[in-house]
mmCIF file of C-alpha atoms and ligand atoms in Angstrom:
data_model
loop_
_atom_site.group_PDB
_atom_site.id
_atom_site.type_symbol
_atom_site.label_atom_id
_atom_site.label_comp_id
_atom_site.label_asym_id
_atom_site.label_seq_id
_atom_site.Cartn_x
_atom_site.Cartn_y
_atom_site.Cartn_z
ATOM 1 C CA MET A 1 19.890 22.155 13.442
ATOM 2 C CA PRO A 2 17.386 23.353 11.266
ATOM 3 C CA ILE A 3 16.094 21.212 8.736
ATOM 4 C CA ASP A 4 15.448 21.930 4.987
ATOM 5 C CA GLY A 5 12.715 20.366 2.998
ATOM 6 C CA ARG A 6 9.712 20.809 0.882
ATOM 7 C CA HIS A 7 6.417 21.559 2.678
ATOM 8 C CA HIS A 8 4.372 18.386 2.204
ATOM 9 C CA GLU A 9 1.071 20.251 1.401
ATOM 10 C CA THR A 10 2.655 23.271 -0.704
ATOM 11 C CA GLY A 11 5.869 21.880 -2.145
ATOM 12 C CA GLU A 12 7.530 25.251 -1.141
ATOM 13 C CA PRO A 13 10.951 24.784 -0.105
ATOM 14 C CA ILE A 14 11.225 25.689 3.669
ATOM 15 C CA ARG A 15 13.504 25.550 6.717
ATOM 16 C CA VAL A 16 12.197 24.425 9.985
ATOM 17 C CA ALA A 17 13.742 25.203 13.285
ATOM 18 C CA ALA A 18 12.703 23.441 16.564
ATOM 19 C CA THR A 19 13.668 23.532 20.022
ATOM 20 C CA GLY A 20 12.697 21.016 22.800
ATOM 21 C CA GLY A 21 10.620 18.970 20.087
ATOM 22 C CA VAL A 22 8.488 21.874 19.455
ATOM 23 C CA ILE A 23 8.659 23.815 16.071
ATOM 24 C CA THR A 24 9.859 27.207 16.671
ATOM 25 C CA ALA A 25 10.264 28.598 13.187
ATOM 26 C CA VAL A 26 9.243 27.552 9.550
ATOM 27 C CA GLU A 27 10.917 29.889 6.959
ATOM 28 C CA PRO A 28 10.744 30.228 3.056
ATOM 29 C CA ILE A 29 14.347 29.191 1.520
ATOM 30 C CA GLY A 30 15.790 29.281 -2.043
ATOM 31 C CA GLU A 31 14.764 26.604 -4.550
ATOM 32 C CA ARG A 32 17.105 23.352 -4.341
ATOM 33 C CA PRO A 33 16.811 20.325 -6.421
ATOM 34 C CA ASP A 34 17.880 17.759 -3.566
ATOM 35 C CA LEU A 35 15.271 18.751 -1.179
ATOM 36 C CA PRO A 36 13.059 15.787 0.606
ATOM 37 C CA THR A 37 9.641 16.170 1.593
ATOM 38 C CA LEU A 38 8.968 17.194 4.842
ATOM 39 C CA ALA A 39 5.760 16.020 6.933
ATOM 40 C CA PRO A 40 4.629 15.294 10.619
ATOM 41 C CA GLY A 41 5.952 11.867 11.554
ATOM 42 C CA PHE A 42 3.808 8.728 11.629
ATOM 43 C CA PHE A 43 0.860 7.940 13.880
ATOM 44 C CA ASP A 44 0.295 4.196 14.298
ATOM 45 C CA PRO A 45 -2.644 2.895 16.210
ATOM 46 C CA GLN A 46 -1.483 -0.519 16.626
ATOM 47 C CA ILE A 47 2.121 -1.228 17.859
ATOM 48 C CA ASN A 48 2.345 -4.392 20.411
ATOM 49 C CA GLY A 49 5.999 -3.805 21.385
ATOM 50 C CA ALA A 50 9.401 -4.307 19.787
ATOM 51 C CA LEU A 51 13.080 -5.469 20.392
ATOM 52 C CA GLY A 52 11.613 -8.250 22.487
ATOM 53 C CA VAL A 53 9.573 -5.701 24.745
ATOM 54 C CA SER A 54 5.695 -6.875 24.714
ATOM 55 C CA PHE A 55 3.172 -4.191 26.209
ATOM 56 C CA ASN A 56 1.535 -7.130 27.327
ATOM 57 C CA SER A 57 4.256 -8.665 29.525
ATOM 58 C CA PRO A 58 3.375 -8.908 33.427
ATOM 59 C CA THR A 59 6.961 -7.451 34.001
ATOM 60 C CA LEU A 60 6.695 -4.710 31.373
ATOM 61 C CA THR A 61 8.846 -1.592 32.821
ATOM 62 C CA ALA A 62 9.161 2.012 32.191
ATOM 63 C CA ASP A 63 12.762 1.299 30.692
ATOM 64 C CA GLY A 64 11.133 -1.513 28.247
ATOM 65 C CA VAL A 65 8.302 1.226 27.133
ATOM 66 C CA ARG A 66 11.285 3.941 26.550
ATOM 67 C CA ALA A 67 13.243 1.266 24.451
ATOM 68 C CA VAL A 68 10.040 0.726 22.303
ATOM 69 C CA VAL A 69 9.504 4.616 21.750
ATOM 70 C CA ALA A 70 13.343 4.754 20.904
ATOM 71 C CA ALA A 71 13.037 2.425 18.197
ATOM 72 C CA CYS A 72 9.766 3.692 16.710
ATOM 73 C CA ARG A 73 11.274 7.144 16.777
ATOM 74 C CA GLY A 74 14.161 5.459 14.518
ATOM 75 C CA HIS A 75 11.420 4.423 12.250
ATOM 76 C CA GLY A 76 9.666 8.060 11.838
ATOM 77 C CA ILE A 77 6.893 7.166 14.306
ATOM 78 C CA ALA A 78 6.099 10.402 16.422
ATOM 79 C CA ALA A 79 3.343 8.934 18.289
ATOM 80 C CA PHE A 80 1.263 5.494 18.712
ATOM 81 C CA ALA A 81 -1.048 3.486 20.486
ATOM 82 C CA PRO A 82 0.408 0.733 22.658
ATOM 83 C CA THR A 83 -1.266 -2.099 21.936
ATOM 84 C CA LEU A 84 -2.217 -4.875 24.363
ATOM 85 C CA VAL A 85 -3.620 -7.973 23.076
ATOM 86 C CA THR A 86 -5.468 -11.024 24.509
ATOM 87 C CA GLY A 87 -3.997 -12.056 27.901
ATOM 88 C CA PRO A 88 -4.801 -12.712 31.711
ATOM 89 C CA PHE A 89 -6.384 -9.634 33.531
ATOM 90 C CA ASP A 90 -3.387 -9.130 35.767
ATOM 91 C CA ALA A 91 -0.804 -8.969 33.072
ATOM 92 C CA LEU A 92 -3.050 -6.449 31.030
ATOM 93 C CA ARG A 93 -3.749 -4.110 34.071
ATOM 94 C CA HIS A 94 0.317 -3.812 34.832
ATOM 95 C CA GLY A 95 0.662 -2.965 31.437
ATOM 96 C CA PHE A 96 -1.896 -0.460 31.164
ATOM 97 C CA ALA A 97 -0.659 0.952 34.545
ATOM 98 C CA THR A 98 2.977 1.090 33.544
ATOM 99 C CA LEU A 99 2.146 2.978 30.571
ATOM 100 C CA ALA A 100 -0.155 5.568 32.053
ATOM 101 C CA SER A 101 2.279 6.365 34.657
ATOM 102 C CA LEU A 102 4.825 7.600 32.259
ATOM 103 C CA ASP A 103 3.884 11.536 32.014
ATOM 104 C CA ASP A 104 6.500 12.445 30.047
ATOM 105 C CA LEU A 105 5.518 9.860 27.215
ATOM 106 C CA ALA A 106 1.818 11.030 27.260
ATOM 107 C CA ALA A 107 2.262 13.069 23.920
ATOM 108 C CA THR A 108 4.068 10.166 22.294
ATOM 109 C CA LEU A 109 1.280 7.649 23.446
ATOM 110 C CA PRO A 110 -1.854 9.562 23.733
ATOM 111 C CA VAL A 111 -4.295 6.752 23.621
ATOM 112 C CA PHE A 112 -3.808 2.725 24.351
ATOM 113 C CA HIS A 113 -5.568 0.195 22.206
ATOM 114 C CA LEU A 114 -6.878 -3.186 23.697
ATOM 115 C CA GLU A 115 -6.982 -5.753 20.955
ATOM 116 C CA GLY A 116 -9.122 -8.606 22.358
ATOM 117 C CA PRO A 117 -9.497 -10.541 24.576
ATOM 118 C CA TYR A 118 -13.323 -10.457 23.597
ATOM 119 C CA ILE A 119 -12.607 -11.719 20.131
ATOM 120 C CA SER A 120 -13.417 -15.240 18.293
ATOM 121 C CA ALA A 121 -12.000 -18.239 19.645
ATOM 122 C CA ALA A 122 -12.049 -20.081 16.499
ATOM 123 C CA ASP A 123 -8.763 -20.966 14.477
ATOM 124 C CA GLY A 124 -8.241 -18.338 11.790
ATOM 125 C CA PRO A 125 -10.231 -15.634 13.044
ATOM 126 C CA ARG A 126 -8.298 -15.643 16.525
ATOM 127 C CA GLY A 127 -5.139 -15.364 14.551
ATOM 128 C CA ALA A 128 -2.069 -15.826 16.814
ATOM 129 C CA HIS A 129 -4.048 -14.690 20.012
ATOM 130 C CA PRO A 130 -3.783 -17.357 22.948
ATOM 131 C CA ARG A 131 -6.968 -19.451 22.687
ATOM 132 C CA GLN A 132 -7.148 -19.872 26.741
ATOM 133 C CA HIS A 133 -7.475 -16.199 27.395
ATOM 134 C CA VAL A 134 -10.340 -15.470 24.719
ATOM 135 C CA ARG A 135 -13.507 -14.788 26.541
ATOM 136 C CA PRO A 136 -16.784 -12.949 26.524
ATOM 137 C CA PRO A 137 -17.159 -9.018 26.667
ATOM 138 C CA ASP A 138 -17.254 -8.300 30.432
ATOM 139 C CA ALA A 139 -17.601 -4.258 30.963
ATOM 140 C CA ASP A 140 -16.436 -4.819 34.667
ATOM 141 C CA GLU A 141 -13.230 -6.067 33.708
ATOM 142 C CA PHE A 142 -12.788 -3.576 30.956
ATOM 143 C CA ASP A 143 -13.698 -0.758 33.334
ATOM 144 C CA ARG A 144 -10.915 -2.010 35.817
ATOM 145 C CA TRP A 145 -8.412 -1.888 32.765
ATOM 146 C CA GLN A 146 -9.489 1.490 32.002
ATOM 147 C CA ASP A 147 -8.875 2.630 35.408
ATOM 148 C CA ALA A 148 -5.482 1.427 35.519
ATOM 149 C CA ALA A 149 -5.002 3.076 31.916
ATOM 150 C CA ALA A 150 -6.095 6.455 33.700
ATOM 151 C CA GLY A 151 -8.820 6.700 30.889
ATOM 152 C CA ARG A 152 -6.424 6.396 27.949
ATOM 153 C CA ILE A 153 -7.803 3.342 26.413
ATOM 154 C CA ARG A 154 -9.629 4.764 23.556
ATOM 155 C CA LEU A 155 -9.634 2.029 21.012
ATOM 156 C CA VAL A 156 -10.987 -1.644 21.647
ATOM 157 C CA THR A 157 -10.881 -4.245 18.747
ATOM 158 C CA LEU A 158 -13.574 -7.214 19.314
ATOM 159 C CA ALA A 159 -15.708 -9.641 17.651
ATOM 160 C CA PRO A 160 -19.408 -8.391 17.623
ATOM 161 C CA GLU A 161 -20.766 -12.025 17.361
ATOM 162 C CA LEU A 162 -19.708 -12.593 21.074
ATOM 163 C CA PRO A 163 -22.556 -12.838 23.833
ATOM 164 C CA GLY A 164 -23.072 -9.460 25.104
ATOM 165 C CA ALA A 165 -20.826 -7.532 22.482
ATOM 166 C CA LEU A 166 -23.547 -5.193 21.544
ATOM 167 C CA ALA A 167 -24.467 -3.859 24.930
ATOM 168 C CA PHE A 168 -20.524 -3.699 25.470
ATOM 169 C CA ILE A 169 -20.071 -1.526 22.234
ATOM 170 C CA GLY A 170 -22.897 0.743 23.818
ATOM 171 C CA HIS A 171 -20.860 0.736 26.867
ATOM 172 C CA LEU A 172 -17.516 1.600 25.409
ATOM 173 C CA ARG A 173 -19.138 4.399 23.042
ATOM 174 C CA LYS A 174 -20.518 6.085 26.330
ATOM 175 C CA GLY A 175 -17.058 6.243 27.616
ATOM 176 C CA ASN A 176 -15.780 7.782 24.263
ATOM 177 C CA VAL A 177 -13.909 4.431 23.222
ATOM 178 C CA VAL A 178 -13.449 3.986 19.738
ATOM 179 C CA VAL A 179 -15.056 0.303 18.591
ATOM 180 C CA SER A 180 -13.229 -1.489 15.874
ATOM 181 C CA ILE A 181 -14.564 -4.848 14.597
ATOM 182 C CA GLY A 182 -11.915 -7.544 14.181
ATOM 183 C CA HIS A 183 -10.642 -11.008 14.774
ATOM 184 C CA THR A 184 -14.261 -12.158 14.146
ATOM 185 C CA ALA A 185 -16.288 -14.469 12.094
ATOM 186 C CA ALA A 186 -19.413 -12.304 12.703
ATOM 187 C CA THR A 187 -22.387 -12.840 9.781
ATOM 188 C CA PRO A 188 -23.220 -9.827 7.753
ATOM 189 C CA ALA A 189 -26.487 -9.070 9.980
ATOM 190 C CA GLN A 190 -24.096 -9.235 13.008
ATOM 191 C CA LEU A 191 -21.815 -6.810 11.292
ATOM 192 C CA ARG A 192 -24.513 -4.273 10.779
ATOM 193 C CA ASP A 193 -25.676 -4.498 14.296
ATOM 194 C CA ALA A 194 -22.160 -3.783 15.515
ATOM 195 C CA VAL A 195 -22.474 -0.515 13.525
ATOM 196 C CA ILE A 196 -25.801 0.421 14.629
ATOM 197 C CA ALA A 197 -24.538 -0.189 18.139
ATOM 198 C CA GLY A 198 -21.588 2.291 17.605
ATOM 199 C CA ALA A 199 -18.540 0.352 15.932
ATOM 200 C CA THR A 200 -16.815 2.761 13.686
ATOM 201 C CA ALA A 201 -13.714 0.835 12.504
ATOM 202 C CA SER A 202 -12.228 -2.417 11.128
ATOM 203 C CA THR A 203 -8.957 -3.674 12.406
ATOM 204 C CA HIS A 204 -6.683 -4.843 9.730
ATOM 205 C CA LEU A 205 -9.341 -5.693 7.328
ATOM 206 C CA GLY A 206 -8.603 -8.911 5.651
ATOM 207 C CA ASN A 207 -6.439 -10.308 8.410
ATOM 208 C CA GLY A 208 -7.827 -11.893 11.781
ATOM 209 C CA CYS A 209 -10.355 -13.809 9.871
ATOM 210 C CA ALA A 210 -11.128 -17.334 8.200
ATOM 211 C CA ALA A 211 -8.526 -18.465 5.460
ATOM 212 C CA THR A 212 -11.529 -19.684 3.569
ATOM 213 C CA MET A 213 -15.290 -18.341 3.779
ATOM 214 C CA PRO A 214 -18.309 -17.835 1.678
ATOM 215 C CA ARG A 215 -17.911 -15.971 -1.449
ATOM 216 C CA HIS A 216 -20.673 -13.300 -0.935
ATOM 217 C CA ASP A 217 -21.769 -13.491 2.857
ATOM 218 C CA ASN A 218 -18.526 -13.037 4.873
ATOM 219 C CA VAL A 219 -16.494 -10.456 6.951
ATOM 220 C CA ILE A 220 -14.848 -8.444 4.197
ATOM 221 C CA TRP A 221 -17.318 -7.740 1.674
ATOM 222 C CA GLU A 222 -19.564 -6.464 4.533
ATOM 223 C CA GLN A 223 -16.982 -4.382 6.061
ATOM 224 C CA LEU A 224 -15.610 -2.868 2.649
ATOM 225 C CA ALA A 225 -19.106 -1.811 1.612
ATOM 226 C CA ASP A 226 -20.174 0.173 4.906
ATOM 227 C CA ASP A 227 -19.021 3.774 4.558
ATOM 228 C CA ARG A 228 -19.378 4.184 8.654
ATOM 229 C CA LEU A 229 -16.364 1.877 9.273
ATOM 230 C CA THR A 230 -12.940 3.038 8.607
ATOM 231 C CA ALA A 231 -10.797 -0.064 7.846
ATOM 232 C CA GLY A 232 -7.069 -0.344 9.061
ATOM 233 C CA VAL A 233 -4.402 -2.088 6.615
ATOM 234 C CA ILE A 234 -1.188 -3.693 7.193
ATOM 235 C CA PRO A 235 0.715 -2.922 3.662
ATOM 236 C CA ASP A 236 4.073 -4.709 4.832
ATOM 237 C CA GLY A 237 3.636 -7.063 1.711
ATOM 238 C CA ASP A 238 3.112 -10.045 3.936
ATOM 239 C CA HIS A 239 -0.315 -9.616 5.290
ATOM 240 C CA LEU A 240 -2.123 -8.717 2.076
ATOM 241 C CA PRO A 241 -1.554 -9.100 -1.430
ATOM 242 C CA ALA A 242 -1.128 -5.844 -3.270
ATOM 243 C CA SER A 243 -4.301 -6.412 -4.808
ATOM 244 C CA VAL A 244 -6.220 -6.504 -1.810
ATOM 245 C CA VAL A 245 -4.658 -3.418 -0.520
ATOM 246 C CA LYS A 246 -5.764 -1.432 -3.555
ATOM 247 C CA CYS A 247 -9.192 -2.948 -3.559
ATOM 248 C CA ILE A 248 -9.638 -1.929 -0.202
ATOM 249 C CA LEU A 249 -8.248 1.713 -0.681
ATOM 250 C CA ARG A 250 -10.839 1.916 -3.833
ATOM 251 C CA ALA A 251 -13.726 0.711 -2.102
ATOM 252 C CA LYS A 252 -13.284 2.671 1.063
ATOM 253 C CA THR A 253 -11.714 5.732 -0.330
ATOM 254 C CA VAL A 254 -8.295 6.889 0.939
ATOM 255 C CA ALA A 255 -9.973 9.145 3.868
ATOM 256 C CA ARG A 256 -11.670 5.913 5.473
ATOM 257 C CA VAL A 257 -8.408 3.636 5.757
ATOM 258 C CA TYR A 258 -5.444 3.935 7.770
ATOM 259 C CA ALA A 259 -2.258 2.038 7.545
ATOM 260 C CA THR A 260 -0.713 0.363 10.642
ATOM 261 C CA CYS A 261 2.328 -1.738 10.914
ATOM 262 C CA ASP A 262 1.126 -4.011 13.792
ATOM 263 C CA ALA A 263 4.683 -4.445 15.004
ATOM 264 C CA SER A 264 5.080 -7.314 17.167
ATOM 265 C CA SER A 265 7.123 -7.366 20.449
ATOM 266 C CA LEU A 266 9.757 -9.135 18.037
ATOM 267 C CA ALA A 267 9.799 -6.286 15.517
ATOM 268 C CA GLY A 268 13.430 -5.149 15.301
ATOM 269 C CA CYS A 269 14.766 -8.571 16.385
ATOM 270 C CA PRO A 270 17.068 -10.600 14.553
ATOM 271 C CA PRO A 271 15.969 -13.763 12.824
ATOM 272 C CA GLY A 272 15.646 -16.699 14.989
ATOM 273 C CA ARG A 273 13.159 -18.438 17.280
ATOM 274 C CA TYR A 274 11.731 -17.019 20.338
ATOM 275 C CA ARG A 275 9.498 -18.088 23.451
ATOM 276 C CA VAL A 276 6.941 -15.289 24.300
ATOM 277 C CA TRP A 277 5.044 -16.413 27.563
ATOM 278 C CA GLY A 278 5.244 -20.135 26.604
ATOM 279 C CA ASP A 279 4.426 -19.708 22.910
ATOM 280 C CA GLU A 280 7.212 -19.911 20.436
ATOM 281 C CA PHE A 281 7.445 -17.611 17.520
ATOM 282 C CA GLU A 282 9.899 -17.315 14.507
ATOM 283 C CA VAL A 283 11.088 -14.040 13.123
ATOM 284 C CA THR A 284 12.209 -15.184 9.358
ATOM 285 C CA ALA A 285 14.970 -13.980 7.375
ATOM 286 C CA ALA A 286 12.551 -11.360 5.314
ATOM 287 C CA GLY A 287 11.303 -10.180 8.790
ATOM 288 C CA ARG A 288 8.181 -11.994 8.843
ATOM 289 C CA VAL A 289 6.986 -12.773 12.354
ATOM 290 C CA VAL A 290 5.055 -16.256 12.263
ATOM 291 C CA VAL A 291 3.637 -19.022 14.509
ATOM 292 C CA PRO A 292 6.180 -21.864 13.307
ATOM 293 C CA GLY A 293 4.252 -24.693 11.667
ATOM 294 C CA THR A 294 1.199 -22.882 10.904
ATOM 295 C CA PRO A 295 0.239 -20.265 8.120
ATOM 296 C CA TYR A 296 -0.382 -17.421 10.898
ATOM 297 C CA LEU A 297 1.502 -14.262 11.195
ATOM 298 C CA ALA A 298 1.893 -12.877 14.497
ATOM 299 C CA GLY A 299 1.891 -9.603 13.684
ATOM 300 C CA SER A 300 4.745 -7.704 11.878
ATOM 301 C CA GLY A 301 8.420 -7.629 12.029
ATOM 302 C CA HIS A 302 8.624 -4.366 10.389
ATOM 303 C CA PHE A 303 7.484 -0.652 11.498
ATOM 304 C CA THR A 304 5.443 1.981 9.895
ATOM 305 C CA ASP A 305 8.233 3.402 7.687
ATOM 306 C CA HIS A 306 8.431 -0.327 5.766
ATOM 307 C CA GLY A 307 4.709 -0.082 5.041
ATOM 308 C CA PHE A 308 4.830 3.607 4.014
ATOM 309 C CA GLU A 309 7.646 2.925 1.435
ATOM 310 C CA ARG A 310 5.734 -0.334 0.256
ATOM 311 C CA LEU A 311 2.330 2.093 -0.458
ATOM 312 C CA LEU A 312 4.428 4.372 -2.641
ATOM 313 C CA ASN A 313 6.791 1.493 -4.494
ATOM 314 C CA ASP A 314 4.314 -1.131 -4.855
ATOM 315 C CA TYR A 315 0.812 -0.086 -4.428
ATOM 316 C CA GLY A 316 0.401 2.923 -6.601
ATOM 317 C CA VAL A 317 -0.388 5.274 -3.695
ATOM 318 C CA THR A 318 0.317 8.874 -4.179
ATOM 319 C CA LEU A 319 2.637 10.623 -1.561
ATOM 320 C CA ALA A 320 -0.122 12.628 -0.246
ATOM 321 C CA ASP A 321 -2.386 9.724 0.179
ATOM 322 C CA ALA A 322 0.624 7.764 1.697
ATOM 323 C CA LEU A 323 1.020 10.411 4.297
ATOM 324 C CA ALA A 324 -2.677 10.698 4.923
ATOM 325 C CA LEU A 325 -2.971 6.705 5.539
ATOM 326 C CA THR A 326 0.187 6.716 7.871
ATOM 327 C CA THR A 327 0.084 10.153 9.580
ATOM 328 C CA ARG A 328 -3.304 11.516 9.727
ATOM 329 C CA ASN A 329 -6.383 9.051 9.537
ATOM 330 C CA ALA A 330 -6.105 7.443 12.293
ATOM 331 C CA ARG A 331 -5.653 10.209 14.407
ATOM 332 C CA VAL A 332 -9.135 11.513 13.018
ATOM 333 C CA LEU A 333 -10.584 8.267 13.870
ATOM 334 C CA LEU A 334 -9.469 8.498 17.283
ATOM 335 C CA GLY A 335 -10.393 12.123 17.801
ATOM 336 C CA LEU A 336 -6.938 13.295 18.138
ATOM 337 C CA PRO A 337 -5.320 16.399 16.951
ATOM 338 C CA VAL A 338 -3.490 16.258 13.441
ATOM 339 C CA PRO A 339 -0.186 18.022 13.530
ATOM 340 C CA THR A 340 1.102 20.406 10.976
ATOM 341 C CA LEU A 341 4.201 21.921 9.830
ATOM 342 C CA ALA A 342 3.549 25.161 11.719
ATOM 343 C CA VAL A 343 5.185 27.210 14.899
ATOM 344 C CA GLY A 344 4.134 25.444 18.157
ATOM 345 C CA GLN A 345 3.660 21.887 16.563
ATOM 346 C CA PRO A 346 5.653 18.655 17.479
ATOM 347 C CA ALA A 347 8.885 18.731 15.827
ATOM 348 C CA ALA A 348 8.909 14.955 15.068
ATOM 349 C CA LEU A 349 8.932 15.071 11.506
ATOM 350 C CA ILE A 350 9.745 12.709 8.383
ATOM 351 C CA ALA A 351 11.968 13.279 5.270
ATOM 352 C CA VAL A 352 10.783 11.394 2.101
ATOM 353 C CA SER A 353 12.734 11.490 -0.969
ATOM 354 C CA GLU A 354 12.637 9.742 -4.397
ATOM 355 C CA THR A 355 15.756 7.621 -5.274
ATOM 356 C CA PRO A 356 16.786 5.637 -8.042
ATOM 357 C CA GLU A 357 15.935 2.485 -5.933
ATOM 358 C CA GLY A 358 12.440 3.884 -5.289
ATOM 359 C CA TRP A 359 10.833 5.893 -2.353
ATOM 360 C CA ARG A 360 12.712 6.286 0.959
ATOM 361 C CA VAL A 361 11.579 7.671 4.321
ATOM 362 C CA ARG A 362 13.718 8.740 7.312
ATOM 363 C CA PRO A 363 13.069 10.629 10.424
ATOM 364 C CA ALA A 364 14.288 14.154 9.816
HETATM 365 ZN ZN1 ZN B 1 -4.896 -8.689 15.176
#
């Protein structure tokens, strides 16, 4: 079925036809008042799983991965980076090998994200990562994961204050891996050293850090001020107040920010308490995923579409900027091609409409 809408760049009314997931025609049509805006689907560089399936699971299966991909597509996510977090060596090796074995999903899962285990062990910066598996950087261990992943680990989140971190950043850069600073209690000097060593991004800036910190010499100002760092933000309304998202966008400019949902393996699950690898998490009625009895969020219960609508409805971001933050900027950071609305391009599109209840997005 062809799709009618407005081209997100030109505003022109168009009809898009597709076969086998690829755009086969883009034709002009007559003006109509009800047309949604059409754009390439979301790319999210940080998704940990969904529907109870965790990419960290030592029993992750191909069917589990496919279920997460289907859930993500239902929220307009055309492609994403499966994200494996701090955990035991064998579980992560199994996860990366399982993901890399799915040849038919290579375009949907073009790269993988390793978040941890080389992060701060301190309460606060560590977030919900299990303390017993946090450790200093180990290039040999990473290389074995990268082998299991067939070279597709393209993003690593680490804390640069750990022993050996600067040399490890150099090791990753030689392998064409993007290094992102996160879950850290680094000093401003340590952050500057990390950038000199090759770090180019900040993972969910404003989260994964201490709840209280020095007013000036802290991890947020230093990363905000450094134009060499592209910042990830989680604009779901739970992880950051709107004022912080606005300040990050103004300080970095839109071109140096990307939005992520940081979907937890419990995203899409009904409210309740869940045990995931011995730890208990709670999905609240509002869709927050929390560590019960603590102030710590364990990722998000929402997908990228939720943050996209928040950017438009609550944070005063323009449609063009919201699309850049959710479909384009993380691809640029990772050196991935940026899809367009043209023949031969992926047909996984989103349709965006302004309704009396606010902006709404759906898969096209
Ligand atoms: Zn995190």
